[in-house]
Coordinates of C-alpha atoms and ligand atoms in Angstrom, one line a residue:
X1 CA 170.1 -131.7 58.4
X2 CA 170.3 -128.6 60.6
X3 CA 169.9 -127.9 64.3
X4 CA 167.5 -125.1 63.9
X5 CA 165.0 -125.3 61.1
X6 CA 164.9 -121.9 59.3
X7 CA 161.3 -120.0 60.6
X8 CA 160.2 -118.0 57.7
X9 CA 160.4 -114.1 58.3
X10 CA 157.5 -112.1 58.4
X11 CA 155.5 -114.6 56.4
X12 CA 151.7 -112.7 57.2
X13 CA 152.7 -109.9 55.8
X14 CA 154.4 -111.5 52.8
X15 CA 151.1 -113.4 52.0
X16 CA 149.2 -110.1 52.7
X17 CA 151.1 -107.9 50.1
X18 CA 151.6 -111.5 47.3
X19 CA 147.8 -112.3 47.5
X20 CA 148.5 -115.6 46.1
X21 CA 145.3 -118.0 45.3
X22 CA 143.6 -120.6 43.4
X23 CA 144.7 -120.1 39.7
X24 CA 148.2 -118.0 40.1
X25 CA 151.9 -119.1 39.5
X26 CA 153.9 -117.5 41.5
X27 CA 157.8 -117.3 41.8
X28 CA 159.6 -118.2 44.9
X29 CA 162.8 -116.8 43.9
X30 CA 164.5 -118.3 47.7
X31 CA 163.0 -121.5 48.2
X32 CA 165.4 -122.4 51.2
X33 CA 163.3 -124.2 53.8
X34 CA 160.1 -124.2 51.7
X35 CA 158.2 -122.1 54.2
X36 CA 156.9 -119.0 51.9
X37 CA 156.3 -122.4 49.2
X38 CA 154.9 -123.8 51.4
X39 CA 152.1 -121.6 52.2
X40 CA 151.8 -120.4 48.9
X41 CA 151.3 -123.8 47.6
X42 CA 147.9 -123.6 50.7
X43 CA 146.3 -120.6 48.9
X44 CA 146.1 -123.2 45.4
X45 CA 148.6 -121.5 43.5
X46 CA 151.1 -123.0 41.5
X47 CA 154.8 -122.4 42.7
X48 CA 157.8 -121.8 40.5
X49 CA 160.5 -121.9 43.5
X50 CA 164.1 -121.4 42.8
X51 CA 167.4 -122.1 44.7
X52 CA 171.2 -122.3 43.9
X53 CA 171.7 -124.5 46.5
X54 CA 171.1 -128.2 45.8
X55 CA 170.6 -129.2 49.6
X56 CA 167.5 -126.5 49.7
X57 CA 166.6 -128.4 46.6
X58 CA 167.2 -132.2 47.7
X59 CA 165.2 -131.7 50.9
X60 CA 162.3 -129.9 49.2
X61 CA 162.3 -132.6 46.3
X62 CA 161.3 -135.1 49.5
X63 CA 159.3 -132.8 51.5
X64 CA 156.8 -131.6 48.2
X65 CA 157.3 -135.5 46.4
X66 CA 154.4 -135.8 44.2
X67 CA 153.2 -132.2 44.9
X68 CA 151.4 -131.2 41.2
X69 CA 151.5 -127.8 42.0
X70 CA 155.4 -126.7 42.5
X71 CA 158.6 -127.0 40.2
X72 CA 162.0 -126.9 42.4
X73 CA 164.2 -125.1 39.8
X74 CA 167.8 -125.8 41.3
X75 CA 169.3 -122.2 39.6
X76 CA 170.0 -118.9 40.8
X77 CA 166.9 -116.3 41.1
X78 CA 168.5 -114.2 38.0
X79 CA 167.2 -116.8 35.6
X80 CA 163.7 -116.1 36.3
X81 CA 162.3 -114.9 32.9
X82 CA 164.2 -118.0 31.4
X83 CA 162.0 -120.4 33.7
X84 CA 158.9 -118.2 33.4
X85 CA 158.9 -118.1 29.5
X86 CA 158.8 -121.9 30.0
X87 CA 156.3 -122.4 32.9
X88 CA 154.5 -119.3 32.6
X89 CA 154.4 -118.8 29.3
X90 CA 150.9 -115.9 30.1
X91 CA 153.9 -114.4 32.9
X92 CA 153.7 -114.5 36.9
X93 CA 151.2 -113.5 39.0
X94 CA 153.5 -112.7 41.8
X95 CA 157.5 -113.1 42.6
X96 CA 158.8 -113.0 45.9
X97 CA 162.8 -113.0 47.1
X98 CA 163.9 -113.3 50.7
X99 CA 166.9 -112.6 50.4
X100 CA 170.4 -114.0 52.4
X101 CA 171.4 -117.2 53.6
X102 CA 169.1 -119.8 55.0
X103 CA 169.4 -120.8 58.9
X104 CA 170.3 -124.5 57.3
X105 CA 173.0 -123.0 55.5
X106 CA 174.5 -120.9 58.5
X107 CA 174.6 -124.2 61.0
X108 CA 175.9 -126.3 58.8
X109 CA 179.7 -125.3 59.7
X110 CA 181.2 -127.3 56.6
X111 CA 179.3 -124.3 54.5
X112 CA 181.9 -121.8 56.3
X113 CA 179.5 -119.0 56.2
X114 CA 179.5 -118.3 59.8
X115 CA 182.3 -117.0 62.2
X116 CA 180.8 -118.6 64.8
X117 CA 181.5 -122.2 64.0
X118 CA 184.9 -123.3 62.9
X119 CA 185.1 -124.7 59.4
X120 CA 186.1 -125.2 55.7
X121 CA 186.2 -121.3 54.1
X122 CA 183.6 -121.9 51.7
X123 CA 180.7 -119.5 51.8
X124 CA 179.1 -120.7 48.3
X125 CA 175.4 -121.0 48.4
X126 CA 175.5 -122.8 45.1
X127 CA 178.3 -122.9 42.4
X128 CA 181.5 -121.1 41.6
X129 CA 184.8 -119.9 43.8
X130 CA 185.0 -120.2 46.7
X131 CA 186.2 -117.8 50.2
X132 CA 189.3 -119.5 50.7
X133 CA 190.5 -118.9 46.9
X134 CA 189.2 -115.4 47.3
X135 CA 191.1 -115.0 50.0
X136 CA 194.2 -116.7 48.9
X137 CA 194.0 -114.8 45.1
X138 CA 192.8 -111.0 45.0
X139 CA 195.7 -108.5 45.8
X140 CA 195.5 -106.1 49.0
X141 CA 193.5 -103.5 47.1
X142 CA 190.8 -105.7 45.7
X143 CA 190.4 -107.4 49.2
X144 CA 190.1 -103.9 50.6
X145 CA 187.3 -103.1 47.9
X146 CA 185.5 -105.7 49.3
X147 CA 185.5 -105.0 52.7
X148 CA 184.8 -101.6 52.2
X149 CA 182.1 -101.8 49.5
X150 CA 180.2 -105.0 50.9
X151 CA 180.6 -104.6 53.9
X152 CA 180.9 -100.8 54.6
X153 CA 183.6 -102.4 57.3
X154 CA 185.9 -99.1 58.4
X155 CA 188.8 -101.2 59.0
X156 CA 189.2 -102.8 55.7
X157 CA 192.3 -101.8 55.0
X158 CA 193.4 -102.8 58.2
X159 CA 191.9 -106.1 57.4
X160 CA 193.0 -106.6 54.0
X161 CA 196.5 -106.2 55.3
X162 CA 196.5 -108.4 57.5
X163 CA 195.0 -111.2 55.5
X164 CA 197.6 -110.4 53.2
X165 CA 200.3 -110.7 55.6
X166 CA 198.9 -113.8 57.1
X167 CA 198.6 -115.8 54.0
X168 CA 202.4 -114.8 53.3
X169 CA 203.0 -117.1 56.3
X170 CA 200.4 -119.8 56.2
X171 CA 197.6 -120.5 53.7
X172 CA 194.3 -119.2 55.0
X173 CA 191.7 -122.6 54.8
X174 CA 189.6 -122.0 57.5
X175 CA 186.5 -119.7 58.8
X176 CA 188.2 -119.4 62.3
X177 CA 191.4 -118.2 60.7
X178 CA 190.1 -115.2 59.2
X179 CA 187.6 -114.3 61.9
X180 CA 190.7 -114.5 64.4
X181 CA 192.3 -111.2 61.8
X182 CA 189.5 -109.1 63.2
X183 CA 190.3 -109.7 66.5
X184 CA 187.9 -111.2 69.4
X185 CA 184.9 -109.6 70.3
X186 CA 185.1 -106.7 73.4
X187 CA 182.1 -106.1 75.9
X188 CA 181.7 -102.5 74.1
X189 CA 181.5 -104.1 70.7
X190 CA 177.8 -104.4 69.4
X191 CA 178.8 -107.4 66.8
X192 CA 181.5 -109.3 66.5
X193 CA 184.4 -107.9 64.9
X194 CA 184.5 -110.2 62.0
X195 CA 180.6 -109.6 61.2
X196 CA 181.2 -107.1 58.2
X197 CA 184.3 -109.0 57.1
X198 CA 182.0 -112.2 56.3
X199 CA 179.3 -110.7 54.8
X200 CA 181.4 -108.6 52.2
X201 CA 183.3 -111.5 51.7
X202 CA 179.9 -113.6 50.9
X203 CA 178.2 -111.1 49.0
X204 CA 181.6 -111.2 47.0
X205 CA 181.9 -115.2 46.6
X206 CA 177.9 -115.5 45.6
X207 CA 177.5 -111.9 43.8
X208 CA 174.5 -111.4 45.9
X209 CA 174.0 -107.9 44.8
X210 CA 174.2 -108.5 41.1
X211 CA 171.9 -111.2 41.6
X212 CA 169.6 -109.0 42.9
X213 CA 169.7 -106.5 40.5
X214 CA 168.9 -109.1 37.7
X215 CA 166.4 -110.2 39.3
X216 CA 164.4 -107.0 40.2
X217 CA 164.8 -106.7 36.0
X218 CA 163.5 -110.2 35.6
X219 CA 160.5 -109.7 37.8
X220 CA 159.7 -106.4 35.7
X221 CA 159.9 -108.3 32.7
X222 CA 158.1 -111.7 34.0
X223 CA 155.0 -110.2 35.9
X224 CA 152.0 -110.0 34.0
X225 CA 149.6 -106.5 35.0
X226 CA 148.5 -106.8 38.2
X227 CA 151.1 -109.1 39.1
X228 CA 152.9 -108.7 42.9
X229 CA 156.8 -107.9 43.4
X230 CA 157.5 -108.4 47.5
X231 CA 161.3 -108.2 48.3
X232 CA 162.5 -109.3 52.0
X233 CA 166.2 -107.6 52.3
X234 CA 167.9 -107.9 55.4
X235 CA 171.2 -105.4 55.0
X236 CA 171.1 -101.9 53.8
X237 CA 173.3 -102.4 51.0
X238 CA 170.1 -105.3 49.7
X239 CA 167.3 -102.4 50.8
X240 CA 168.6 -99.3 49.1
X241 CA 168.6 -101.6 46.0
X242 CA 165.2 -102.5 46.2
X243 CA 163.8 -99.1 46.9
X244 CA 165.9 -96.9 44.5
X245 CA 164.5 -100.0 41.8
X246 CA 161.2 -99.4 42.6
X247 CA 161.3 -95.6 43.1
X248 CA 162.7 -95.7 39.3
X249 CA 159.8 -98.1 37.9
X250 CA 157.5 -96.3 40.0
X251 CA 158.4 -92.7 38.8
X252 CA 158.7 -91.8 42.3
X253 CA 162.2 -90.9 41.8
X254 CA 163.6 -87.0 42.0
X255 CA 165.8 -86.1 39.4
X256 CA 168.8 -86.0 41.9
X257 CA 169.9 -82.6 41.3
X258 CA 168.2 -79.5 40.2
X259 CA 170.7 -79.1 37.5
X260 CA 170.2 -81.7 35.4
X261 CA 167.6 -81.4 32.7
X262 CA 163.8 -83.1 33.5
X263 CA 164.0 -86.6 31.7
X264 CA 160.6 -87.1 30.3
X265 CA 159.6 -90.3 32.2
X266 CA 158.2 -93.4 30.5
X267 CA 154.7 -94.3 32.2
X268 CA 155.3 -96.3 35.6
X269 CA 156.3 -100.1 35.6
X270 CA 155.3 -100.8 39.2
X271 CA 152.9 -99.2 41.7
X272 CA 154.3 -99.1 45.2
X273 CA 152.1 -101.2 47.5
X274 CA 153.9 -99.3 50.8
X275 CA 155.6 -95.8 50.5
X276 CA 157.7 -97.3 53.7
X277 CA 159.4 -100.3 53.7
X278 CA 157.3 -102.5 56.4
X279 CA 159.3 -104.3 59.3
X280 CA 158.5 -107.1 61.5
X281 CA 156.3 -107.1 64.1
X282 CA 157.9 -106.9 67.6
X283 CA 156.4 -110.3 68.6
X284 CA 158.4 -111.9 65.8
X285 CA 161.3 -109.8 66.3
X286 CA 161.4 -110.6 69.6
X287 CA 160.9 -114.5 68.6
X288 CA 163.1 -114.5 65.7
X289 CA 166.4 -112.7 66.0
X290 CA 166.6 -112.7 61.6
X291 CA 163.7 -110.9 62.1
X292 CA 165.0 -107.9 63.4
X293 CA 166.4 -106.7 60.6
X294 CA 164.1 -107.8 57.8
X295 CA 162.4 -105.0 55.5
X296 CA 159.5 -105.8 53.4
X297 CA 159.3 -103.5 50.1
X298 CA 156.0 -104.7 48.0
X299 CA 155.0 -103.4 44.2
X300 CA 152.0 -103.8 41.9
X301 CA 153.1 -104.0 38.2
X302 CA 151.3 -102.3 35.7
X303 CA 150.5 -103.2 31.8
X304 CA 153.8 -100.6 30.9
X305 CA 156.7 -101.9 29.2
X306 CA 159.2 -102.5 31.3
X307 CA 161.8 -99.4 32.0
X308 CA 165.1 -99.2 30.0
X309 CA 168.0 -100.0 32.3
X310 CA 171.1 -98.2 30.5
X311 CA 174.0 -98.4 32.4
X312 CA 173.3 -94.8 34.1
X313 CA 170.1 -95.7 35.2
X314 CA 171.7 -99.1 36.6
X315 CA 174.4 -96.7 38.6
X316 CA 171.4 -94.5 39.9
X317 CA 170.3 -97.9 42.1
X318 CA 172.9 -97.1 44.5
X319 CA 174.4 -100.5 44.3
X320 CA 178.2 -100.1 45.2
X321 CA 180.4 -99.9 41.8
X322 CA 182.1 -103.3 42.8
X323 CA 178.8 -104.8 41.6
X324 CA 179.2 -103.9 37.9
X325 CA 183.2 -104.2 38.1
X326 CA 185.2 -106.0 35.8
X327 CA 186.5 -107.7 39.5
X328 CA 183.3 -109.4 40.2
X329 CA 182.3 -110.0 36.9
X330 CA 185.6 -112.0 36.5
X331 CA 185.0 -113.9 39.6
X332 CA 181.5 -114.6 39.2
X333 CA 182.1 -116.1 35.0
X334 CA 184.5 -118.8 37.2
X335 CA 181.2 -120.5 37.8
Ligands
LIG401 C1 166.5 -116.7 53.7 S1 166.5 -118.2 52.8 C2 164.8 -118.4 52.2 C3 163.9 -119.0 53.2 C4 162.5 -119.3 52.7 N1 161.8 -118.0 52.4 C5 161.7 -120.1 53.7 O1 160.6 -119.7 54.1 O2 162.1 -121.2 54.0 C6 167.3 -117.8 51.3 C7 167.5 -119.0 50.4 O3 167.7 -118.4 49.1 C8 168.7 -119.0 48.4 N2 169.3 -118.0 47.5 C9 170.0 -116.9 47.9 N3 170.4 -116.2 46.8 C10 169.9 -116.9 45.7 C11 170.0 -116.7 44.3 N4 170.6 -115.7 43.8 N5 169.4 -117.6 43.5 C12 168.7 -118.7 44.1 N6 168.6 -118.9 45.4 C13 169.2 -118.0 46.2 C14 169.7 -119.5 49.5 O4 170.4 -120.6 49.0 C15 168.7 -119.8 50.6 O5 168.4 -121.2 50.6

């Protein structure tokens, strides 16, 4: 199925901060190659292990057959309290999400998620629209948005106009068409050109960041007391999520500006298991090139209710605005 089987980032420490066992359910919120399942499953836990896309799924229907232990829920992550309600009806003893695409899905070059290897524009990891329509449909300024917002990308006006005036001559179909827009890749450049390009565009197509923040909200609501939240991001727009949620639950937030009144704060949700996120050890890093970039946020939760998330508190997570926009909500109800 792929050329590279995906190796599963920092998995000691993930074990180390889930401290599954004999007893537990625990959510795998990213099945993808089965590898944190996998080793959960080992410690005698029971696995809840979710995935939008159907290959993950499929493959880890015949790798796990008859395995007594695991449920392969083929749904995003955000529907987690739906499935625990059902499996777990006493709640979870531990979630964990590693987030991004698998290595599976970045080979396989009919998936279009990589700039690397020529193919169909695609970039779904399960349902919904797709790159090219994205890139066919939204005006200048929305595709501008995107670049900017998801992928922090300087030139994406720049970009946006010239997709813009490339699909006034020719429909844009293919992964190499868009990555040639940013122009080829000069010995000063760290990454390749298109890099922030694709990744604002898939973060767009799969609404990776909402998905994310739903999920952080399902895990609050799912875990029982006592029960483990570890987070995997790999991109800062995916960390400063993570920490800004947790900081919140945890109460270890400041009030942001010295003139606004004290909020009287609801007793802590979560206890943070690190005050720093923890990173990969160089070994791996130097194994595993995803590695590099992985940050490992943990939480305990406690027996509090689960914090309010008004719509202020939601814009305090520091998720770009796109992600509560009319615009992706649109494109994401395609699905
Ligand atoms: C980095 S891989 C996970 C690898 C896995 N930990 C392992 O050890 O094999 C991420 C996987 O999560 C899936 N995924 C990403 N976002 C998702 C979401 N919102 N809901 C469900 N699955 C998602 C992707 O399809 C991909 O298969």
């Amino acid at each position: 199925m792929s050329e590279a089987p995906h190796v599963p980032v920092m998995l000691p420490e993930v074990l180390a901060a889930l401290k599954p066992g004999k007893g537990q359910v625990i959510a795998d919120g990213t099945f993808g190659a089965g590898g944190y399942t996998s080793a959960i499953l080992d410690s005698g836990a029971r696995v809840l292990a979710f995935d939008r896309d159907l290959t993950a799924i499929e493959a880890g229907r015949e790798r796990f057959a008859g395995h007594d232990r695991l449920v392969l829920i083929h749904r995003s992550f955000d529907t987690l309290s739906e499935e625990a309600a059902i499996h777990a009806p006493d709640g979870l003893d531990g979630a964990v999400f590693d987030l991004g695409v698998s290595s599976m899905q970045l080979d396989q070059s009919e998936r279009g998620f990589s700039f690397m290897r020529d193919g169909p524009l695609d970039m779904r990891m399960g349902d919904g629209v797709s790159a090219e329509k994205v890139i066919a449909e939204l005006d200048q300024n929305d595709l501008k948005t995107i670049l900017w917002q998801y992928g922090e990308e300087r030139r994406a006006g720049q970009l946006a106009a010239a997709i813009v005036r490339a699909r006034e001559k020719a429909p844009i179909t293919t992964t190499g068409q868009l990555a040639a827009l940013a122009g080829p890749q000069r010995p000063k450049d760290k990454i390749h050109p298109a890099t922030r390009m694709f990744q604002a565009i898939r973060i767009f197509v799969n609404d990776e960041l909402g998905q994310l923040v739903r999920a952080l909200m399902a895990a609050e609501r799912s875990l029982k007391p006592g029960g483990r939240l570890v987070v995997v991001t790999f991109h800062s727009l995916e960390d400063r999520i993570v920490k800004k949620f947790l900081a919140i639950a945890s109460g270890n937030e400041g009030t942001g500006s010295r003139h606004l009144p004290e909020v009287r704060r609801a007793a802590p949700s979560f206890i943070l298991e690190n005050k720093k996120a923890l990173a990969a050890s160089e070994a791996e890093a130097a194994e595993n090139p995803r590695a590099r970039s992985a940050k490992l946020r943990a939480a305990i939760r406690t027996d509090a209710d689960p914090t309010l998330w008004a719509r202020d508190r939601l814009q305090s997570l520091g998720a770009p605005s796109l992600v509560f926009s009319d615009l992706q909500e649109r494109w994401s109800q395609h699905r």
